[in-house]
Structure formats: C-alpha cells, structure tokens
Tab-separated table of C-alpha atoms and ligand atoms in Angstrom:
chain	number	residue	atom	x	y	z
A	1	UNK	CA	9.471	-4.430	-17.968
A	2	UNK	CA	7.629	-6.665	-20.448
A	3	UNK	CA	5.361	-8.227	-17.579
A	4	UNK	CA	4.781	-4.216	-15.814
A	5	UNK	CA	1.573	-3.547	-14.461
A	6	UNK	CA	1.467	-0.535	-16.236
A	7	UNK	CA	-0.700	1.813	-14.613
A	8	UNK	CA	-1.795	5.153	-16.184
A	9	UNK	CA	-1.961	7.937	-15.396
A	10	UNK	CA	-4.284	10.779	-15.800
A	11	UNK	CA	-3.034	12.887	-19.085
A	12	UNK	CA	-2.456	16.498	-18.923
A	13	UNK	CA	-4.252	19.456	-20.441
A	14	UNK	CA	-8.040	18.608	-19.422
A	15	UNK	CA	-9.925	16.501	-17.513
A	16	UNK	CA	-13.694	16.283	-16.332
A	17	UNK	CA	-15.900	16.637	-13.310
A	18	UNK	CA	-18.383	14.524	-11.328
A	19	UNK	CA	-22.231	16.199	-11.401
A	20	UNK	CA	-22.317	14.124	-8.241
A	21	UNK	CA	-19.660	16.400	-6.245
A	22	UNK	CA	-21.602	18.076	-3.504
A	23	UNK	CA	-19.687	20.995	-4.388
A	24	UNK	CA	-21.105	20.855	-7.994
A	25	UNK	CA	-24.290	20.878	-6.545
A	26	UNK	CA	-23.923	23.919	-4.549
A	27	UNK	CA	-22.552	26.133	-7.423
A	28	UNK	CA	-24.467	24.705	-9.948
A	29	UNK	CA	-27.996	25.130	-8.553
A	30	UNK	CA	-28.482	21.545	-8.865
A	31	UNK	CA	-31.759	20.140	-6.760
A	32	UNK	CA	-30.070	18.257	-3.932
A	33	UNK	CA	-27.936	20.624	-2.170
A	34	UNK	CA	-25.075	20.018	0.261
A	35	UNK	CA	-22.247	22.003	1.509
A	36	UNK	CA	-19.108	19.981	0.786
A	37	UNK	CA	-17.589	20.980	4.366
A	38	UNK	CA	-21.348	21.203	6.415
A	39	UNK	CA	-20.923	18.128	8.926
A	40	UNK	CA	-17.835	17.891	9.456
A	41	UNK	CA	-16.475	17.122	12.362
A	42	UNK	CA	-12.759	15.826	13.486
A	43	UNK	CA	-12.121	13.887	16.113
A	44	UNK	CA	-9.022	13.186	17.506
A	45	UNK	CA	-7.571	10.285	16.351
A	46	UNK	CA	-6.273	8.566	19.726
A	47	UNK	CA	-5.783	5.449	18.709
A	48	UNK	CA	-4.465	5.980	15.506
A	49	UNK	CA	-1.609	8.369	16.870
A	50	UNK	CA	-0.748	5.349	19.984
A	51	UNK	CA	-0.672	3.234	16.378
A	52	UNK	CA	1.729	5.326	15.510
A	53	UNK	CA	3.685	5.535	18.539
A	54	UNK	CA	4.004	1.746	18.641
A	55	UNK	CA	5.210	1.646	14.982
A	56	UNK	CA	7.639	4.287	15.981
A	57	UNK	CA	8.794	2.108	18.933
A	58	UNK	CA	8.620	-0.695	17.391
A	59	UNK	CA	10.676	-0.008	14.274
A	60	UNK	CA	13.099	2.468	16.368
A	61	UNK	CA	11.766	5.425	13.791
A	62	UNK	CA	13.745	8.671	14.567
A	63	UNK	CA	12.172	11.009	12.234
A	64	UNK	CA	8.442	11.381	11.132
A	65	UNK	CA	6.281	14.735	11.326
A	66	UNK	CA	3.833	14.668	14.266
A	67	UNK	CA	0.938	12.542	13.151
A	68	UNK	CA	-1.753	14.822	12.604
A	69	UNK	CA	-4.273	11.960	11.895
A	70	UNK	CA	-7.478	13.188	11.453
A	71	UNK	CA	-10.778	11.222	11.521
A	72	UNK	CA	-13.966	12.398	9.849
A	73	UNK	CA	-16.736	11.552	11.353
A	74	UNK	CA	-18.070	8.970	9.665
A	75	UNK	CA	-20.970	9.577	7.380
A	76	UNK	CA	-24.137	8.411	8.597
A	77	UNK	CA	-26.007	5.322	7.065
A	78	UNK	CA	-29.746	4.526	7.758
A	79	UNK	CA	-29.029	1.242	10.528
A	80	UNK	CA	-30.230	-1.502	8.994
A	81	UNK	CA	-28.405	-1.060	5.017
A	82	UNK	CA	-26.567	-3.926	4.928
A	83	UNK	CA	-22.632	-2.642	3.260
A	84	UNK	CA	-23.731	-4.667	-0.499
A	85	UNK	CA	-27.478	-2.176	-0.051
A	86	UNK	CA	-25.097	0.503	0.659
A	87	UNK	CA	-22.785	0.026	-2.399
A	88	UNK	CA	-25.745	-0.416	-4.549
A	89	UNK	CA	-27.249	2.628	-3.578
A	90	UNK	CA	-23.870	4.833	-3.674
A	91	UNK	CA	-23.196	7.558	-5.623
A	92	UNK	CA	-20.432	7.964	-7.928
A	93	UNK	CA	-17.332	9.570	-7.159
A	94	UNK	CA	-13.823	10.000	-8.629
A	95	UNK	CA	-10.567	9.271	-6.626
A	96	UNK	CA	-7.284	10.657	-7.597
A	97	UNK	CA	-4.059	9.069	-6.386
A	98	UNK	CA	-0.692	10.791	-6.387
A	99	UNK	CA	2.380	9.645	-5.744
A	100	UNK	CA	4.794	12.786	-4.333
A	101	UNK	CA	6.765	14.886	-6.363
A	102	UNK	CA	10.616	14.229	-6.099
A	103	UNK	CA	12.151	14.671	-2.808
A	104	UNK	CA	15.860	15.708	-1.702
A	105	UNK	CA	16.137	12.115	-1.452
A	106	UNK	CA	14.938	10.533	-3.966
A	107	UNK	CA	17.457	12.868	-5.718
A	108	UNK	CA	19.916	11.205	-4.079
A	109	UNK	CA	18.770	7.897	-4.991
A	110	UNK	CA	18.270	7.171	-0.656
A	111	UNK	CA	16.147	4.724	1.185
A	112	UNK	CA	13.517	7.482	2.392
A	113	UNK	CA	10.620	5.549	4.502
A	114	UNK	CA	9.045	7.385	7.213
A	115	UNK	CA	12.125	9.678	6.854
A	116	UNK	CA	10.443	13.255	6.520
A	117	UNK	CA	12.240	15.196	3.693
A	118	UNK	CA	10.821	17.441	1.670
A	119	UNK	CA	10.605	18.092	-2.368
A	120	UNK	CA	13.257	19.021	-4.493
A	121	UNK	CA	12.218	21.959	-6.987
A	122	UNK	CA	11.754	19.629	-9.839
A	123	UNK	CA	9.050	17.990	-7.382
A	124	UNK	CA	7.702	20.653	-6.887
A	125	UNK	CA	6.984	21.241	-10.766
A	126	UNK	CA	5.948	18.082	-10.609
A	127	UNK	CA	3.141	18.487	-8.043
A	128	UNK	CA	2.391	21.944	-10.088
A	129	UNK	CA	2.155	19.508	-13.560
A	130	UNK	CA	0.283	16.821	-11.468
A	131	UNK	CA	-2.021	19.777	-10.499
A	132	UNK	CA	-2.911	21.047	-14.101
A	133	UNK	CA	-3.879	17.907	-15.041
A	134	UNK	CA	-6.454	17.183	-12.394
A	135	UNK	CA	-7.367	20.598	-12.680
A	136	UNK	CA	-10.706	19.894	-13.836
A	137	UNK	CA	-11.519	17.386	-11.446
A	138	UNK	CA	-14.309	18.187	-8.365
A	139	UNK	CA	-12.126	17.542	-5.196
A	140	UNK	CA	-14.258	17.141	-2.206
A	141	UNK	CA	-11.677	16.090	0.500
A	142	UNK	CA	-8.244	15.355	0.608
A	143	UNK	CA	-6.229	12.630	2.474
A	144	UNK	CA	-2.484	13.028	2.765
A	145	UNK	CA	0.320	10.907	4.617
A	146	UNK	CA	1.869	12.749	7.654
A	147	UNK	CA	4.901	13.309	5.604
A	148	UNK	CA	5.618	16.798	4.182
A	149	UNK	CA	6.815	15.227	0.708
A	150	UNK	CA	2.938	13.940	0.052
A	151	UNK	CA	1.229	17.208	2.172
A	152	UNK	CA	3.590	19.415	-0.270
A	153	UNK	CA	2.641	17.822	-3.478
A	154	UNK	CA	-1.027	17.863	-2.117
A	155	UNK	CA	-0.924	21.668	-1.743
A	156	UNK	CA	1.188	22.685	-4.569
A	157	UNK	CA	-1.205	20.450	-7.067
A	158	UNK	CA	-4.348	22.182	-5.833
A	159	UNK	CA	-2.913	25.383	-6.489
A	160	UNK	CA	-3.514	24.880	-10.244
A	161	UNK	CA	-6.806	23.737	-9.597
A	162	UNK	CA	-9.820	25.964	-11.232
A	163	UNK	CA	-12.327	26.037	-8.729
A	164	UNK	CA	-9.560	27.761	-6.582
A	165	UNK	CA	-10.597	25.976	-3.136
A	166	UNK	CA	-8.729	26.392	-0.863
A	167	UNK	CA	-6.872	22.897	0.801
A	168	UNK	CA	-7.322	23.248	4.594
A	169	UNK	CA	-5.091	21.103	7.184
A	170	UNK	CA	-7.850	19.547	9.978
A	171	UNK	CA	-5.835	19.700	13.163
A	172	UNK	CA	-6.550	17.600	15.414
A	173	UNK	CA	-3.966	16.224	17.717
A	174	UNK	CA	-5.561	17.878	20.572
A	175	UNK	CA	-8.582	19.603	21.708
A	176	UNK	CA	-7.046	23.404	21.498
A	177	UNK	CA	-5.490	22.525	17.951
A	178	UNK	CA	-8.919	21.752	17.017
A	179	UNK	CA	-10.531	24.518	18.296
A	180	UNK	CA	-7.508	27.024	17.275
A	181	UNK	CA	-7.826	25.775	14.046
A	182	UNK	CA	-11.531	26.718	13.762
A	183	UNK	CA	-13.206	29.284	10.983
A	184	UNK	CA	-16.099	31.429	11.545
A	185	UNK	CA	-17.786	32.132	7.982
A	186	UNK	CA	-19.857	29.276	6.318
A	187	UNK	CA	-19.126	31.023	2.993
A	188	UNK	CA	-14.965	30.450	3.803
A	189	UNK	CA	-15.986	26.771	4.946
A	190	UNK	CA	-17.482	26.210	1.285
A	191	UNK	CA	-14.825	27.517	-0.682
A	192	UNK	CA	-12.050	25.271	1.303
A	193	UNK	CA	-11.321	21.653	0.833
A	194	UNK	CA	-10.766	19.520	3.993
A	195	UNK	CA	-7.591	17.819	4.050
A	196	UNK	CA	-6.920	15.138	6.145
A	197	UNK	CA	-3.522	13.637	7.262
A	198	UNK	CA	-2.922	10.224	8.038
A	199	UNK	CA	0.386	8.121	9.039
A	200	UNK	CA	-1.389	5.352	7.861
A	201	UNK	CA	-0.439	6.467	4.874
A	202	UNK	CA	3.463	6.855	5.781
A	203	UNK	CA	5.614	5.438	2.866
A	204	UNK	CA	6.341	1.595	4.392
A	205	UNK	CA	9.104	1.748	7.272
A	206	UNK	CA	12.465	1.275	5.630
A	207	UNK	CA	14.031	-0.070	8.650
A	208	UNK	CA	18.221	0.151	8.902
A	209	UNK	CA	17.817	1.289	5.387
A	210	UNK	CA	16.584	4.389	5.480
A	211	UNK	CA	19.426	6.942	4.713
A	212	UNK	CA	21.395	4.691	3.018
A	213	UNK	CA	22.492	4.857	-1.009
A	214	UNK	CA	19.854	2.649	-3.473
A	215	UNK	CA	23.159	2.046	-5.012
A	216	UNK	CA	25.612	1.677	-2.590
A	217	UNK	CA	23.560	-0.919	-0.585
A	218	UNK	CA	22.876	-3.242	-4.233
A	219	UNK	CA	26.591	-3.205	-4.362
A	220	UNK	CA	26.996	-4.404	-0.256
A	221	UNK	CA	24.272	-6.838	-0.213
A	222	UNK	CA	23.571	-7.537	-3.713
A	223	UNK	CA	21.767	-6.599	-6.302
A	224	UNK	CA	19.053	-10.029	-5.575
A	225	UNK	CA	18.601	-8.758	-2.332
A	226	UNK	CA	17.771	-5.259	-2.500
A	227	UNK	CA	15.586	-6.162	-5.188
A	228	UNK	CA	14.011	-8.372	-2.798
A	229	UNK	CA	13.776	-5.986	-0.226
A	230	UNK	CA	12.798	-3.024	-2.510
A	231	UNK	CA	9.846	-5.162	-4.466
A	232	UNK	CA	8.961	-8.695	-2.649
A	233	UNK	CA	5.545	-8.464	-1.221
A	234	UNK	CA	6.198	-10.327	2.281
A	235	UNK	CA	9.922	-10.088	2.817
A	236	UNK	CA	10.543	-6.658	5.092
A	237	UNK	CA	13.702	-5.127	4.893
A	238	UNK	CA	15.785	-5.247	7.969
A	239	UNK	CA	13.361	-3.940	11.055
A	240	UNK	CA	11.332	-2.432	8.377
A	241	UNK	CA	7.753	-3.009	7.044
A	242	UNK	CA	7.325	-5.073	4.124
A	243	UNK	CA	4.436	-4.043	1.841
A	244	UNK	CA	2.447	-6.577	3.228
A	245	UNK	CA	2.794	-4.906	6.614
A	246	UNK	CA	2.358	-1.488	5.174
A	247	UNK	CA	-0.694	-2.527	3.139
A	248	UNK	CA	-2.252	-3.775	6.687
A	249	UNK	CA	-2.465	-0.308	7.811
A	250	UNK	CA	-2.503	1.551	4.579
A	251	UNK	CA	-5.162	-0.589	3.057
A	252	UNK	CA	-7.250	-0.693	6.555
A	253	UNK	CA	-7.115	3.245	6.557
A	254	UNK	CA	-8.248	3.175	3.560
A	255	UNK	CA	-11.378	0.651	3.728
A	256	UNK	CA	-11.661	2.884	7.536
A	257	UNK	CA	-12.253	6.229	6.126
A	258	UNK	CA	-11.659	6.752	2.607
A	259	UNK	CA	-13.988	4.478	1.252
A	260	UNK	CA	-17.339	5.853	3.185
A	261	UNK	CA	-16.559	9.135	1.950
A	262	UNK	CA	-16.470	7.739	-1.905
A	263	UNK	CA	-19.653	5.893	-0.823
A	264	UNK	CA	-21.538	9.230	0.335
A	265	UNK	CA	-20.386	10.479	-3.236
A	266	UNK	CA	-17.289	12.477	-2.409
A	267	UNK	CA	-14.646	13.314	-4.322
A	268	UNK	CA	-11.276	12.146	-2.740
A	269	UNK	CA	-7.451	12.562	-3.680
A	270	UNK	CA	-5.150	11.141	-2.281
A	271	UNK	CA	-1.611	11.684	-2.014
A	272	UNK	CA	0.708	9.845	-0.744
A	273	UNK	CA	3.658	7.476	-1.700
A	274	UNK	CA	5.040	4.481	-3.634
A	275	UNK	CA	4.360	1.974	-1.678
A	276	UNK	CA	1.473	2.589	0.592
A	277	UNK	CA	-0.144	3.441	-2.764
A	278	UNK	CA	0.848	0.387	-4.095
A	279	UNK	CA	-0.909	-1.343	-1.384
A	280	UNK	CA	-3.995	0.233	-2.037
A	281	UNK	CA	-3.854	0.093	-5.916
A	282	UNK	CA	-3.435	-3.710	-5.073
A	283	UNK	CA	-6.646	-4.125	-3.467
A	284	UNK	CA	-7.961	-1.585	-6.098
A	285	UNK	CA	-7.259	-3.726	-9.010
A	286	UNK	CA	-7.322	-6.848	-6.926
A	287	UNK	CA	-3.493	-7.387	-8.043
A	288	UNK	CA	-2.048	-10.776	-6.670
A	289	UNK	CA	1.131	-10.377	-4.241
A	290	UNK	CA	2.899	-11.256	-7.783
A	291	UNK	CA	1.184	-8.907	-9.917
A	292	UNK	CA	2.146	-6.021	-7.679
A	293	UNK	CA	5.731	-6.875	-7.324
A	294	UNK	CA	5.996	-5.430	-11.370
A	295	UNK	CA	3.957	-2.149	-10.162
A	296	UNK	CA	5.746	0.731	-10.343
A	297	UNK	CA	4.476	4.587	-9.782
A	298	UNK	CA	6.554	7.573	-10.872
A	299	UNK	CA	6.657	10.813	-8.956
A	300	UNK	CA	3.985	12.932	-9.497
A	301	UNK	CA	1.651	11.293	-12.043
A	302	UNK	CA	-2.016	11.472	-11.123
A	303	UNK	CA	-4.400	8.265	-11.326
A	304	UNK	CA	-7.548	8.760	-11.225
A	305	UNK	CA	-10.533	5.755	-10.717
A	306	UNK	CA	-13.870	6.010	-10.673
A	307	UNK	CA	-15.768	4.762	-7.292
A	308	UNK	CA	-19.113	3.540	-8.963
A	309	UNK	CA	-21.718	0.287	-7.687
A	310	UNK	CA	-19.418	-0.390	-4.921
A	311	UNK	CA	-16.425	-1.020	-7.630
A	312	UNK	CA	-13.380	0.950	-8.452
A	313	UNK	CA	-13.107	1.467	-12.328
A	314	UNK	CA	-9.483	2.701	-13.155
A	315	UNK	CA	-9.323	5.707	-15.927
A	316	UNK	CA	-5.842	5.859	-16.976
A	317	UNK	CA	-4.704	6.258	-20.152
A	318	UNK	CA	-0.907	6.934	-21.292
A	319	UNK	CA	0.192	10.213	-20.152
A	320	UNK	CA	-0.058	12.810	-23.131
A	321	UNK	CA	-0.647	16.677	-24.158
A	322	UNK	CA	-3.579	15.960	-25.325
A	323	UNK	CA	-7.131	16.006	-25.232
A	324	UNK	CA	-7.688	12.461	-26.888
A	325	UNK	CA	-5.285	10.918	-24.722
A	326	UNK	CA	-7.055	11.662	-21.289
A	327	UNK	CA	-8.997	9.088	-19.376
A	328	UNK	CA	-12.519	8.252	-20.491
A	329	UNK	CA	-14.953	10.470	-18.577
A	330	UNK	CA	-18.740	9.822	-17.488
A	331	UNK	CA	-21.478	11.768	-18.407
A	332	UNK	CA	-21.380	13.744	-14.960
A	333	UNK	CA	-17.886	13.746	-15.524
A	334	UNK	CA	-18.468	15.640	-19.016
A	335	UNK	CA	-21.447	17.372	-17.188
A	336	UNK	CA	-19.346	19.258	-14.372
A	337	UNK	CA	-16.758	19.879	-16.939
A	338	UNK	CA	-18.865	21.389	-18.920
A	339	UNK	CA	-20.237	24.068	-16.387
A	340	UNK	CA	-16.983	24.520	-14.941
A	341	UNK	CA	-16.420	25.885	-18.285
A	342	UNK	CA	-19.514	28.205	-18.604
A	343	UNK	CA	-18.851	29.521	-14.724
A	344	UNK	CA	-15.155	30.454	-15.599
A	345	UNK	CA	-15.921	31.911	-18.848
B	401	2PG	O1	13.043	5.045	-0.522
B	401	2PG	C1	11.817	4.885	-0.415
B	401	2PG	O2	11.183	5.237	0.585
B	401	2PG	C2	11.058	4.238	-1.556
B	401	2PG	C3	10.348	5.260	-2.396
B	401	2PG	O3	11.199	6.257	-2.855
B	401	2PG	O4	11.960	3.525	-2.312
B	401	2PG	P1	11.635	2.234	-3.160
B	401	2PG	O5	11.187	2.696	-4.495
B	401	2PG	O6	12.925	1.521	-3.214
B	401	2PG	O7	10.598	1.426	-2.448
C-alpha cells in the first residue's frame, strides 16, 4: 500500500457550510436570493436511456434498475462567456462524493457491476455514519447512479442531515412520470433537495464476472489476472467495461451536468460507486492511468472537494472523531456553519 493514493475522507462529528448555497441564501436573509429548486426543469433523458440500452445490449446486462436518468436543464450562461470567463466568474461550491454503503454482495466478496443489489444493514449504518458527517454540509442537488445500493446510501445519509431537506427522486422516464411526480407548494419545493439519477454513473460493467466469488475466480484464473482485471486502467474484464470505458461515460456525465451546476454555485453530492468514482476522482486530481490503479475507496466514506476558480480543491483529511481532524473549511464554509448553528439553536 506504500505507493496508495490515499484519499481522505471527510471526518465525522462536524463539518461546515458554503454562504454561497442558494439555500443559505434563502434562510439566511442573505441579499441575492434564489430558491434552490425555482428553475428546475427535467427533461427526459432520451438519449441517455438508448445509451443505456446499447450498453445493456452490448454487454448482454440482465439486471440494472430502470434508468431513471434525469437531465437538469442546464443553467443558463450569458452567450458570449467563453467556458475559462465562466470559471473565473463561478461561484464556489462544495461536492461530496460517496462511495455506497456495503451491499449483500460485497458481503459476499462478489463481482457486483451493474448487478442491482441492495445494502446490507452494516451499509446501511454506514450511509447513516456517512450522513452525520456531512451533516453540516449545504446540499443543493443530488446525483445518484441508477443502482439502489448508491440511491439507498444517498437517502439514508441525508436523513442525518440538519437542515432536514427532504431528497426528492426527479422522474423522468416519461412524460406522465414527470407530471405524476409533480408538487404543488413552492414552500415543499424549497425544503426538498432534487435528486437526480444517472446510469452513467452505474458501477463499470463487470462482464461474465458479475456474480462470481472475488476469491474463487483469483484462485481459477489467477491471482495476476484478477488483479488485472479488478485494477488495470485499460484492460476490461471479459465483455465488461474497463475503467477506461466506464470513465468515458462516467467522466462525460460528469463534465455534462454536474459540473454546470458547481459552476452556478450549487452544492452537489454525489453518490455512487468504486469505480465510476474512481474515474471521476481521476480527472479530479488529474491522476495518471498509473496513479489511479493504487486508488482505492471504502464503503461509505464521504469526500468532499471544493469547486472554486474553475478548479477542484480536495478537503480530506484522515477520518477521525474529531473536530481537529475534519477537512479545512472556507470562510463561507465556517460562515453557513455558523448560522446553521444559531437557526437550530
Ligand atoms: O464488484 C464490484 O462491482 C466492484 C466494487 O465492489 O469490485 P472491485 O472492487 O473488484 O472493482
């Protein structure tokens, strides 16, 4: 483990909040206003479920929730910002990544991929832990795979959150969902957090793996191999994605849809799994294809970054009880913190 990108994540106990947040600026009487949810509009996401469809067909995937992907419309830019004018003049915002809680099969040390199982009860404590320790932490929108592992450990973590929003599912597969799914009372709308769900950010494909014993299959093929499989960044496993192929989509999703919303200043988590989110902490922390072969995430450990001048600043710091041992915080950070405090006081 000597060479490990160690990544760390965000310690328990307390954490602090973004002045930025629209929602902080609602409830906190700050001058420039907006609703976190006002705007918001889904669209269906046509060619992202055919995406789907063709990854299904194409890697012979028999089990996957219905892809529920979701696109927000995308926030509005005056038309002649170049993207570098637009970084510059961006807001801050925090991200938050989480890896799932344990799931039934992780338990049973399988090959999960896009296999949809859902969490055991100590990943479920673990989404619960991963929630108290981002409790502090303004969350604007939420983006979750299509998997119920990463939409469990989603829900469960905001649970223990103190602004007591409540996470939302967008449906928007089809037109009815859409409008079944609709609420009448702004007041609801700004005490809910949108959450958005996204194949794209599927755990990578496992191919003729999927099912079978971590263990069991070292001992068939070899240990070599399955570590090749498991950790190379360009080798798939059989008929599966390799993380280069899952960072295509996961990353692309991300750059899509995720990043304008950090840009427009909104707090995001994400949660999703090991290897799409090592895909996108590689083009976070501009890891090499050899750097991120040595990245490993545990279940349920938030990271949080901070989205700032177009650049993503990781805050980790080793995972501990304490105060002292939490990330380092902005000023807004300290700010929202601060009147979280006073309002719940
Ligand atoms: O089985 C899987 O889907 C993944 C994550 O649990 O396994 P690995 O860590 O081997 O990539």
């Amino acid at each position: 483990m000597a060479t490990s990108v160690f990544h760390q994540p965000i310690g328990t106990a307390q954490s602090h909040q973004l002045l930025q947040n629209s929602d902080f600026r609602h409830e906190f009487g700050h001058a420039s206003v907006k609703l976190t949810f006002k705007g918001f509009k889904v669209e269906t996401g046509l060619s992202s479920r055919e995406g789907f469809s063709s990854c299904r067909r194409k890697f012979g995937v028999v089990q996957a929730s219905a892809s529920h992907t979701s696109v927000v419309q995308p926030v509005s830019y005056p038309p002649n910002n170049s993207t570098d004018e637009l970084r510059k003049k961006s807001s801050e915002a925090a991200l938050i990544l989480i890896r799932h809680g344990e799931s039934l099969w992780n338990e049973k040390n399988l090959f999960t991929g896009c296999v949809d199982v859902p969490l055991t009860k100590k990943g479920v404590e673990e989404a619960i832990e991963a929630g108290k320790r981002i409790s502090n932490i303004p969350v604007d929108m939420i983006y979750t795979s299509a998997l119920i592992r990463a939409q469990m450990t989603a829900m469960l973590a905001m649970t223990q959150h103190r602004r007591k929003k409540v996470p939302i599912i967008l449906h928007s597969e089809s037109e009815q969902a859409r409008e079944w799914s609709q609420i009448f009372s702004e007041d609801t709308k700004k005490q809910s957090i949108p959450v958005v769900t996204a194949w794209q950010l599927n755990e990578r494909m496992y191919g003729e793996l999927q099912g079978l014993n971590k263990q069991e299959t070292a001992d068939r093929f070899g240990k070599e191999k399955v570590h090749e499989w498991r950790r190379s960044y360009d080798i798939p496993p059989p008929n599966g994605e390799s993380l280069e192929m899952c960072a295509e989509r996961a990353v692309a999703y991300f750059k899509d849809h995720i990043e304008p919303q950090l840009l427009s200043g909104k707090n995001v988590m994400i949660a999703a799994h090991g290897n799409s989110l090592r895909s996108i902490i590689m083009y976070l922390d501009k890891l090499t294809s050899q750097e991120v072969i040595n990245l490993e995430l545990s279940t349920g450990i938030p990271m949080l970054y901070i989205f700032k001048g177009g650049k993503f600043i990781r805050r980790g710091s080793p995972a501990g009880p304490t105060e002292a041992g939490v990330y380092a915080y902005t000023r807004r950070l300290a700010l929202y913190r601060q009147k979280l405090d006073e309002m719940l006081h």
